Amino acid sequence: MNRYDAFLQVLERGTFSDAARAMGYTQSAVSQMVKNLEEELGVTMLVRSRTGVTLTREGELLLPSIRGVANARQLLTEYAANLRGLESGTVRIGTFTTISSSLLPPVIKRFKEAHPGIRFELHQGLYADVEALVRDGVVDFGFTDLVRCGDLQHEPLLRDSMLLALPATHPLAREAQVSLEQLRGEPFIQLDEGPGGATIQRTVAQHPELDVQYRVADDYSVLNMVENGLGVALLPEIVLHNTNRKVLARPLTPPIRRSLVVISRRREEMSTAATAFLHELRQEVGQS
């Protein structure tokens, strides 16, 4: 672990003590590495306080270059690992709950069985958080909704349907499929997709008859609320097919679909381990 990595860990974790625990170093060792970096560059980049650390103006200006150096070093390490047959390396993924809880675990397990020296770092957040992680080079790749990917390199991963989640005793449970117009007057729980929204937010905006009474950022919290009779919700099919909640799912008419994509900055910068894992992930999606 070099001083560039130590600096980024302190910035991400918020304190020297948390960074030290994550890295397996003493706090004084991490502090010394960051101090050495500041002395090397001739500027103070972090302001220390009792509540944590913040970037100085100089730190903000140098942060992209420091990330670039750290990423270049990791890319070199990954390339060397490729020459050794994927014996070591790290796959850094920006993800959100739906993907990290259902799709990734079995693929990671299978990949680690074939390549036990590979480590994984999952950075979880909303769509906007994942996109920022990709743009800043914190992760090798991430996942987002096709309607949001903008200027980032992207490729299709999977297409899933939005389904209506209902309490088990709801009158609409008798219907084979439900239109959004039938939800007029029903308490509606909206999955908050973060700044800018995506498929669900766009759907809600197009249907003012939906009575949004709750906005919740986590899809499994939405499931709990539906199960307890607080309202109905639109949720991705992949979530509703991987739950043991007493919640019923009904298809919508007309159907509403979401396209998920893999986003990255520049594919040629992606580590060898990340490229190999993406290949495994595509095979999993193709077989499901």
mmCIF file of N, CA, C and O in Angstrom, residues 137-216:
data_model
loop_
_atom_site.group_PDB
_atom_site.id
_atom_site.type_symbol
_atom_site.label_atom_id
_atom_site.label_comp_id
_atom_site.label_asym_id
_atom_site.label_seq_id
_atom_site.Cartn_x
_atom_site.Cartn_y
_atom_site.Cartn_z
ATOM 1 N N GLY A 137 -13.021 7.371 -11.296
ATOM 2 C CA GLY A 137 -12.036 6.302 -11.346
ATOM 3 C C GLY A 137 -11.908 5.518 -10.061
ATOM 4 O O GLY A 137 -10.931 4.787 -9.868
ATOM 5 N N VAL A 138 -12.890 5.633 -9.163
ATOM 6 C CA VAL A 138 -12.840 4.892 -7.903
ATOM 7 C C VAL A 138 -13.126 3.413 -8.146
ATOM 8 O O VAL A 138 -12.619 2.548 -7.433
ATOM 9 N N VAL A 139 -13.958 3.111 -9.156
ATOM 10 C CA VAL A 139 -14.301 1.725 -9.480
ATOM 11 C C VAL A 139 -13.943 1.431 -10.930
ATOM 12 O O VAL A 139 -13.787 2.340 -11.758
ATOM 13 N N ASP A 140 -13.798 0.154 -11.245
ATOM 14 C CA ASP A 140 -13.511 -0.260 -12.616
ATOM 15 C C ASP A 140 -14.738 -0.098 -13.506
ATOM 16 O O ASP A 140 -14.638 0.308 -14.656
ATOM 17 N N PHE A 141 -15.892 -0.444 -12.960
ATOM 18 C CA PHE A 141 -17.137 -0.319 -13.713
ATOM 19 C C PHE A 141 -18.286 -0.248 -12.727
ATOM 20 O O PHE A 141 -18.120 -0.490 -11.525
ATOM 21 N N GLY A 142 -19.466 0.096 -13.235
ATOM 22 C CA GLY A 142 -20.639 0.175 -12.377
ATOM 23 C C GLY A 142 -21.883 -0.154 -13.167
ATOM 24 O O GLY A 142 -21.828 -0.465 -14.361
ATOM 25 N N PHE A 143 -23.013 -0.063 -12.487
ATOM 26 C CA PHE A 143 -24.296 -0.381 -13.109
ATOM 27 C C PHE A 143 -25.226 0.823 -12.987
ATOM 28 O O PHE A 143 -25.261 1.482 -11.948
ATOM 29 N N THR A 144 -26.002 1.076 -14.033
ATOM 30 C CA THR A 144 -26.986 2.145 -13.971
ATOM 31 C C THR A 144 -28.112 1.848 -14.953
ATOM 32 O O THR A 144 -28.066 0.868 -15.699
ATOM 33 N N ASP A 145 -29.121 2.701 -14.923
ATOM 34 C CA ASP A 145 -30.250 2.608 -15.845
ATOM 35 C C ASP A 145 -29.829 3.238 -17.176
ATOM 36 O O ASP A 145 -29.154 4.271 -17.197
ATOM 37 N N LEU A 146 -30.240 2.622 -18.279
ATOM 38 C CA LEU A 146 -29.854 3.111 -19.610
ATOM 39 C C LEU A 146 -30.235 4.574 -19.814
ATOM 40 O O LEU A 146 -29.496 5.315 -20.474
ATOM 41 N N VAL A 147 -31.346 5.021 -19.225
ATOM 42 C CA VAL A 147 -31.791 6.390 -19.461
ATOM 43 C C VAL A 147 -30.870 7.414 -18.805
ATOM 44 O O VAL A 147 -31.011 8.609 -19.036
ATOM 45 N N ARG A 148 -29.887 6.958 -17.998
ATOM 46 C CA ARG A 148 -29.037 7.886 -17.246
ATOM 47 C C ARG A 148 -27.581 7.901 -17.686
ATOM 48 O O ARG A 148 -26.826 8.753 -17.233
ATOM 49 N N CYS A 149 -27.130 6.973 -18.516
ATOM 50 C CA CYS A 149 -25.695 6.738 -18.662
ATOM 51 C C CYS A 149 -24.937 7.881 -19.339
ATOM 52 O O CYS A 149 -23.722 8.002 -19.214
ATOM 53 N N GLY A 150 -25.613 8.754 -20.096
ATOM 54 C CA GLY A 150 -24.992 9.949 -20.639
ATOM 55 C C GLY A 150 -23.763 9.677 -21.473
ATOM 56 O O GLY A 150 -23.778 8.863 -22.397
ATOM 57 N N ASP A 151 -22.645 10.363 -21.117
ATOM 58 C CA ASP A 151 -21.425 10.281 -21.917
ATOM 59 C C ASP A 151 -20.515 9.122 -21.511
ATOM 60 O O ASP A 151 -19.456 8.931 -22.108
ATOM 61 N N LEU A 152 -20.911 8.342 -20.518
ATOM 62 C CA LEU A 152 -20.074 7.225 -20.088
ATOM 63 C C LEU A 152 -20.175 6.079 -21.091
ATOM 64 O O LEU A 152 -21.222 5.853 -21.703
ATOM 65 N N GLN A 153 -19.065 5.352 -21.262
ATOM 66 C CA GLN A 153 -19.122 4.155 -22.087
ATOM 67 C C GLN A 153 -20.074 3.161 -21.430
ATOM 68 O O GLN A 153 -20.053 2.976 -20.213
ATOM 69 N N HIS A 154 -20.928 2.543 -22.226
ATOM 70 C CA HIS A 154 -21.887 1.617 -21.647
ATOM 71 C C HIS A 154 -22.192 0.483 -22.615
ATOM 72 O O HIS A 154 -22.015 0.618 -23.824
ATOM 73 N N GLU A 155 -22.618 -0.614 -22.047
ATOM 74 C CA GLU A 155 -23.046 -1.760 -22.839
ATOM 75 C C GLU A 155 -24.189 -2.452 -22.113
ATOM 76 O O GLU A 155 -24.237 -2.453 -20.883
ATOM 77 N N PRO A 156 -25.138 -3.036 -22.828
ATOM 78 C CA PRO A 156 -26.308 -3.647 -22.191
ATOM 79 C C PRO A 156 -25.905 -4.790 -21.265
ATOM 80 O O PRO A 156 -24.969 -5.541 -21.543
ATOM 81 N N LEU A 157 -26.620 -4.912 -20.162
ATOM 82 C CA LEU A 157 -26.429 -6.053 -19.252
ATOM 83 C C LEU A 157 -27.689 -6.911 -19.211
ATOM 84 O O LEU A 157 -27.651 -8.089 -19.523
ATOM 85 N N LEU A 158 -28.804 -6.311 -18.811
ATOM 86 C CA LEU A 158 -30.055 -7.072 -18.770
ATOM 87 C C LEU A 158 -31.233 -6.110 -18.867
ATOM 88 O O LEU A 158 -31.117 -4.920 -18.586
ATOM 89 N N ARG A 159 -32.364 -6.655 -19.245
ATOM 90 C CA ARG A 159 -33.606 -5.890 -19.328
ATOM 91 C C ARG A 159 -34.630 -6.586 -18.450
ATOM 92 O O ARG A 159 -34.897 -7.774 -18.640
ATOM 93 N N ASP A 160 -35.171 -5.871 -17.477
ATOM 94 C CA ASP A 160 -36.173 -6.475 -16.620
ATOM 95 C C ASP A 160 -37.435 -5.621 -16.585
ATOM 96 O O ASP A 160 -37.417 -4.438 -16.928
ATOM 97 N N SER A 161 -38.523 -6.234 -16.189
ATOM 98 C CA SER A 161 -39.813 -5.559 -16.142
ATOM 99 C C SER A 161 -40.054 -4.969 -14.762
ATOM 100 O O SER A 161 -39.580 -5.485 -13.749
ATOM 101 N N MET A 162 -40.798 -3.882 -14.734
ATOM 102 C CA MET A 162 -41.313 -3.350 -13.485
ATOM 103 C C MET A 162 -42.631 -4.049 -13.185
ATOM 104 O O MET A 162 -43.484 -4.184 -14.073
ATOM 105 N N LEU A 163 -42.783 -4.524 -11.947
ATOM 106 C CA LEU A 163 -44.006 -5.199 -11.528
ATOM 107 C C LEU A 163 -44.651 -4.410 -10.398
ATOM 108 O O LEU A 163 -43.993 -3.625 -9.698
ATOM 109 N N LEU A 164 -45.939 -4.619 -10.228
ATOM 110 C CA LEU A 164 -46.653 -3.990 -9.120
ATOM 111 C C LEU A 164 -46.561 -4.887 -7.899
ATOM 112 O O LEU A 164 -46.942 -6.060 -7.944
ATOM 113 N N ALA A 165 -46.036 -4.349 -6.803
ATOM 114 C CA ALA A 165 -45.945 -5.084 -5.535
ATOM 115 C C ALA A 165 -47.159 -4.741 -4.687
ATOM 116 O O ALA A 165 -47.452 -3.561 -4.430
ATOM 117 N N LEU A 166 -47.881 -5.772 -4.244
ATOM 118 C CA LEU A 166 -49.123 -5.614 -3.501
ATOM 119 C C LEU A 166 -49.071 -6.379 -2.179
ATOM 120 O O LEU A 166 -48.470 -7.456 -2.108
ATOM 121 N N PRO A 167 -49.746 -5.862 -1.143
ATOM 122 C CA PRO A 167 -49.932 -6.692 0.054
ATOM 123 C C PRO A 167 -50.723 -7.951 -0.313
ATOM 124 O O PRO A 167 -51.553 -7.926 -1.233
ATOM 125 N N ALA A 168 -50.493 -9.024 0.372
ATOM 126 C CA ALA A 168 -51.100 -10.313 0.013
ATOM 127 C C ALA A 168 -52.617 -10.277 0.006
ATOM 128 O O ALA A 168 -53.260 -11.018 -0.742
ATOM 129 N N THR A 169 -53.229 -9.405 0.808
ATOM 130 C CA THR A 169 -54.696 -9.368 0.905
ATOM 131 C C THR A 169 -55.317 -8.244 0.087
ATOM 132 O O THR A 169 -56.515 -7.979 0.209
ATOM 133 N N HIS A 170 -54.549 -7.588 -0.757
ATOM 134 C CA HIS A 170 -55.063 -6.442 -1.520
ATOM 135 C C HIS A 170 -56.090 -6.903 -2.549
ATOM 136 O O HIS A 170 -55.921 -7.951 -3.195
ATOM 137 N N PRO A 171 -57.185 -6.150 -2.762
ATOM 138 C CA PRO A 171 -58.201 -6.534 -3.746
ATOM 139 C C PRO A 171 -57.650 -6.722 -5.164
ATOM 140 O O PRO A 171 -58.131 -7.592 -5.905
ATOM 141 N N LEU A 172 -56.625 -5.948 -5.547
ATOM 142 C CA LEU A 172 -56.070 -6.072 -6.895
ATOM 143 C C LEU A 172 -55.284 -7.369 -7.082
ATOM 144 O O LEU A 172 -54.898 -7.698 -8.201
ATOM 145 N N ALA A 173 -55.054 -8.090 -5.996
ATOM 146 C CA ALA A 173 -54.330 -9.364 -6.106
ATOM 147 C C ALA A 173 -55.104 -10.378 -6.940
ATOM 148 O O ALA A 173 -54.533 -11.339 -7.458
ATOM 149 N N ARG A 174 -56.420 -10.146 -7.100
ATOM 150 C CA ARG A 174 -57.226 -11.060 -7.919
ATOM 151 C C ARG A 174 -57.029 -10.845 -9.413
ATOM 152 O O ARG A 174 -57.407 -11.683 -10.225
ATOM 153 N N GLU A 175 -56.427 -9.699 -9.762
ATOM 154 C CA GLU A 175 -56.241 -9.355 -11.171
ATOM 155 C C GLU A 175 -55.008 -10.059 -11.735
ATOM 156 O O GLU A 175 -53.983 -10.205 -11.061
ATOM 157 N N ALA A 176 -55.108 -10.503 -13.004
ATOM 158 C CA ALA A 176 -53.951 -11.115 -13.663
ATOM 159 C C ALA A 176 -52.910 -10.073 -14.015
ATOM 160 O O ALA A 176 -51.707 -10.345 -14.004
ATOM 161 N N GLN A 177 -53.343 -8.868 -14.354
ATOM 162 C CA GLN A 177 -52.453 -7.740 -14.620
ATOM 163 C C GLN A 177 -53.179 -6.458 -14.247
ATOM 164 O O GLN A 177 -54.419 -6.429 -14.191
ATOM 165 N N VAL A 178 -52.406 -5.407 -13.988
ATOM 166 C CA VAL A 178 -52.976 -4.177 -13.445
ATOM 167 C C VAL A 178 -52.465 -2.984 -14.251
ATOM 168 O O VAL A 178 -51.285 -2.946 -14.633
ATOM 169 N N SER A 179 -53.337 -2.019 -14.485
ATOM 170 C CA SER A 179 -52.908 -0.768 -15.119
ATOM 171 C C SER A 179 -52.647 0.271 -14.036
ATOM 172 O O SER A 179 -53.215 0.193 -12.932
ATOM 173 N N LEU A 180 -51.830 1.258 -14.340
ATOM 174 C CA LEU A 180 -51.530 2.293 -13.355
ATOM 175 C C LEU A 180 -52.776 3.117 -13.029
ATOM 176 O O LEU A 180 -52.907 3.643 -11.921
ATOM 177 N N GLU A 181 -53.702 3.206 -13.992
ATOM 178 C CA GLU A 181 -54.935 3.945 -13.740
ATOM 179 C C GLU A 181 -55.745 3.302 -12.617
ATOM 180 O O GLU A 181 -56.488 3.974 -11.896
ATOM 181 N N GLN A 182 -55.623 1.982 -12.445
ATOM 182 C CA GLN A 182 -56.340 1.279 -11.381
ATOM 183 C C GLN A 182 -55.796 1.605 -9.991
ATOM 184 O O GLN A 182 -56.411 1.250 -8.982
ATOM 185 N N LEU A 183 -54.652 2.282 -9.936
ATOM 186 C CA LEU A 183 -54.033 2.606 -8.650
ATOM 187 C C LEU A 183 -54.469 3.967 -8.130
ATOM 188 O O LEU A 183 -53.977 4.414 -7.091
ATOM 189 N N ARG A 184 -55.364 4.641 -8.848
ATOM 190 C CA ARG A 184 -55.845 5.946 -8.410
ATOM 191 C C ARG A 184 -56.420 5.840 -6.997
ATOM 192 O O ARG A 184 -57.270 4.984 -6.711
ATOM 193 N N GLY A 185 -55.959 6.693 -6.114
ATOM 194 C CA GLY A 185 -56.424 6.693 -4.733
ATOM 195 C C GLY A 185 -55.699 5.735 -3.817
ATOM 196 O O GLY A 185 -55.909 5.755 -2.602
ATOM 197 N N GLU A 186 -54.837 4.875 -4.381
ATOM 198 C CA GLU A 186 -54.071 3.935 -3.554
ATOM 199 C C GLU A 186 -52.822 4.633 -2.995
ATOM 200 O O GLU A 186 -52.134 5.361 -3.725
ATOM 201 N N PRO A 187 -52.498 4.428 -1.720
ATOM 202 C CA PRO A 187 -51.212 4.949 -1.207
ATOM 203 C C PRO A 187 -50.067 4.310 -2.001
ATOM 204 O O PRO A 187 -49.991 3.081 -2.104
ATOM 205 N N PHE A 188 -49.205 5.144 -2.554
ATOM 206 C CA PHE A 188 -48.127 4.644 -3.413
ATOM 207 C C PHE A 188 -46.783 4.896 -2.748
ATOM 208 O O PHE A 188 -46.509 5.990 -2.244
ATOM 209 N N ILE A 189 -45.939 3.857 -2.737
ATOM 210 C CA ILE A 189 -44.592 3.944 -2.163
ATOM 211 C C ILE A 189 -43.600 4.020 -3.331
ATOM 212 O O ILE A 189 -43.464 3.060 -4.093
ATOM 213 N N GLN A 190 -42.922 5.142 -3.472
ATOM 214 C CA GLN A 190 -42.018 5.329 -4.607
ATOM 215 C C GLN A 190 -40.586 4.982 -4.223
ATOM 216 O O GLN A 190 -40.047 5.501 -3.243
ATOM 217 N N LEU A 191 -39.979 4.098 -4.986
ATOM 218 C CA LEU A 191 -38.559 3.813 -4.814
ATOM 219 C C LEU A 191 -37.773 5.011 -5.295
ATOM 220 O O LEU A 191 -37.836 5.381 -6.476
ATOM 221 N N ASP A 192 -37.047 5.668 -4.402
ATOM 222 C CA ASP A 192 -36.284 6.862 -4.738
ATOM 223 C C ASP A 192 -34.999 6.458 -5.445
ATOM 224 O O ASP A 192 -34.127 5.819 -4.851
ATOM 225 N N GLU A 193 -34.873 6.823 -6.712
ATOM 226 C CA GLU A 193 -33.705 6.446 -7.504
ATOM 227 C C GLU A 193 -32.591 7.492 -7.449
ATOM 228 O O GLU A 193 -31.601 7.382 -8.150
ATOM 229 N N GLY A 194 -32.755 8.512 -6.593
ATOM 230 C CA GLY A 194 -31.700 9.499 -6.413
ATOM 231 C C GLY A 194 -31.833 10.668 -7.363
ATOM 232 O O GLY A 194 -32.770 10.760 -8.166
ATOM 233 N N PRO A 195 -30.871 11.608 -7.313
ATOM 234 C CA PRO A 195 -30.914 12.805 -8.162
ATOM 235 C C PRO A 195 -31.031 12.450 -9.640
ATOM 236 O O PRO A 195 -30.283 11.623 -10.146
ATOM 237 N N GLY A 196 -31.980 13.047 -10.302
ATOM 238 C CA GLY A 196 -32.159 12.777 -11.728
ATOM 239 C C GLY A 196 -33.111 11.642 -12.017
ATOM 240 O O GLY A 196 -33.649 11.542 -13.112
ATOM 241 N N GLY A 197 -33.321 10.761 -11.008
ATOM 242 C CA GLY A 197 -34.259 9.661 -11.176
ATOM 243 C C GLY A 197 -33.888 8.701 -12.289
ATOM 244 O O GLY A 197 -32.782 8.709 -12.810
ATOM 245 N N ALA A 198 -34.850 7.858 -12.660
ATOM 246 C CA ALA A 198 -34.673 6.901 -13.758
ATOM 247 C C ALA A 198 -36.055 6.378 -14.127
ATOM 248 O O ALA A 198 -37.019 7.127 -14.117
ATOM 249 N N THR A 199 -36.173 5.094 -14.435
ATOM 250 C CA THR A 199 -37.409 4.547 -14.988
ATOM 251 C C THR A 199 -38.615 4.762 -14.080
ATOM 252 O O THR A 199 -39.683 5.184 -14.538
ATOM 253 N N ILE A 200 -38.489 4.476 -12.771
ATOM 254 C CA ILE A 200 -39.631 4.606 -11.872
ATOM 255 C C ILE A 200 -40.042 6.065 -11.724
ATOM 256 O O ILE A 200 -41.237 6.409 -11.818
ATOM 257 N N GLN A 201 -39.078 6.939 -11.504
ATOM 258 C CA GLN A 201 -39.403 8.354 -11.336
ATOM 259 C C GLN A 201 -40.057 8.917 -12.595
ATOM 260 O O GLN A 201 -41.015 9.699 -12.525
ATOM 261 N N ARG A 202 -39.570 8.517 -13.744
ATOM 262 C CA ARG A 202 -40.149 8.974 -15.005
ATOM 263 C C ARG A 202 -41.587 8.478 -15.144
ATOM 264 O O ARG A 202 -42.466 9.210 -15.587
ATOM 265 N N THR A 203 -41.838 7.231 -14.735
ATOM 266 C CA THR A 203 -43.187 6.679 -14.798
ATOM 267 C C THR A 203 -44.138 7.435 -13.881
ATOM 268 O O THR A 203 -45.259 7.777 -14.263
ATOM 269 N N VAL A 204 -43.693 7.726 -12.650
ATOM 270 C CA VAL A 204 -44.527 8.453 -11.697
ATOM 271 C C VAL A 204 -44.856 9.846 -12.227
ATOM 272 O O VAL A 204 -45.993 10.329 -12.110
ATOM 273 N N ALA A 205 -43.856 10.493 -12.847
ATOM 274 C CA ALA A 205 -44.082 11.839 -13.383
ATOM 275 C C ALA A 205 -45.120 11.829 -14.498
ATOM 276 O O ALA A 205 -45.849 12.814 -14.694
ATOM 277 N N GLN A 206 -45.214 10.721 -15.230
ATOM 278 C CA GLN A 206 -46.160 10.615 -16.342
ATOM 279 C C GLN A 206 -47.551 10.197 -15.894
ATOM 280 O O GLN A 206 -48.482 10.180 -16.705
ATOM 281 N N HIS A 207 -47.696 9.851 -14.597
ATOM 282 C CA HIS A 207 -48.989 9.373 -14.101
ATOM 283 C C HIS A 207 -49.356 10.122 -12.821
ATOM 284 O O HIS A 207 -49.158 9.614 -11.708
ATOM 285 N N PRO A 208 -49.900 11.321 -12.965
ATOM 286 C CA PRO A 208 -50.246 12.126 -11.785
ATOM 287 C C PRO A 208 -51.326 11.497 -10.919
ATOM 288 O O PRO A 208 -51.542 11.932 -9.785
ATOM 289 N N GLU A 209 -52.025 10.468 -11.431
ATOM 290 C CA GLU A 209 -53.043 9.813 -10.611
ATOM 291 C C GLU A 209 -52.426 9.006 -9.472
ATOM 292 O O GLU A 209 -53.126 8.612 -8.530
ATOM 293 N N LEU A 210 -51.117 8.729 -9.539
ATOM 294 C CA LEU A 210 -50.462 7.986 -8.471
ATOM 295 C C LEU A 210 -50.311 8.882 -7.235
ATOM 296 O O LEU A 210 -49.743 9.975 -7.308
ATOM 297 N N ASP A 211 -50.807 8.411 -6.114
ATOM 298 C CA ASP A 211 -50.778 9.173 -4.867
ATOM 299 C C ASP A 211 -49.529 8.789 -4.072
ATOM 300 O O ASP A 211 -49.557 7.890 -3.220
ATOM 301 N N VAL A 212 -48.424 9.463 -4.370
ATOM 302 C CA VAL A 212 -47.149 9.137 -3.712
ATOM 303 C C VAL A 212 -47.179 9.636 -2.272
ATOM 304 O O VAL A 212 -47.205 10.834 -2.022
ATOM 305 N N GLN A 213 -47.160 8.697 -1.337
ATOM 306 C CA GLN A 213 -47.175 9.056 0.083
ATOM 307 C C GLN A 213 -45.849 8.776 0.772
ATOM 308 O O GLN A 213 -45.601 9.268 1.872
ATOM 309 N N TYR A 214 -45.000 7.968 0.132
ATOM 310 C CA TYR A 214 -43.692 7.662 0.713
ATOM 311 C C TYR A 214 -42.655 7.641 -0.403
ATOM 312 O O TYR A 214 -42.936 7.186 -1.516
ATOM 313 N N ARG A 215 -41.461 8.104 -0.093
ATOM 314 C CA ARG A 215 -40.310 7.958 -0.982
ATOM 315 C C ARG A 215 -39.203 7.288 -0.187
ATOM 316 O O ARG A 215 -38.774 7.806 0.844
ATOM 317 N N VAL A 216 -38.750 6.137 -0.661
ATOM 318 C CA VAL A 216 -37.804 5.303 0.092
ATOM 319 C C VAL A 216 -36.659 4.915 -0.828
ATOM 320 O O VAL A 216 -36.885 4.525 -1.982
#
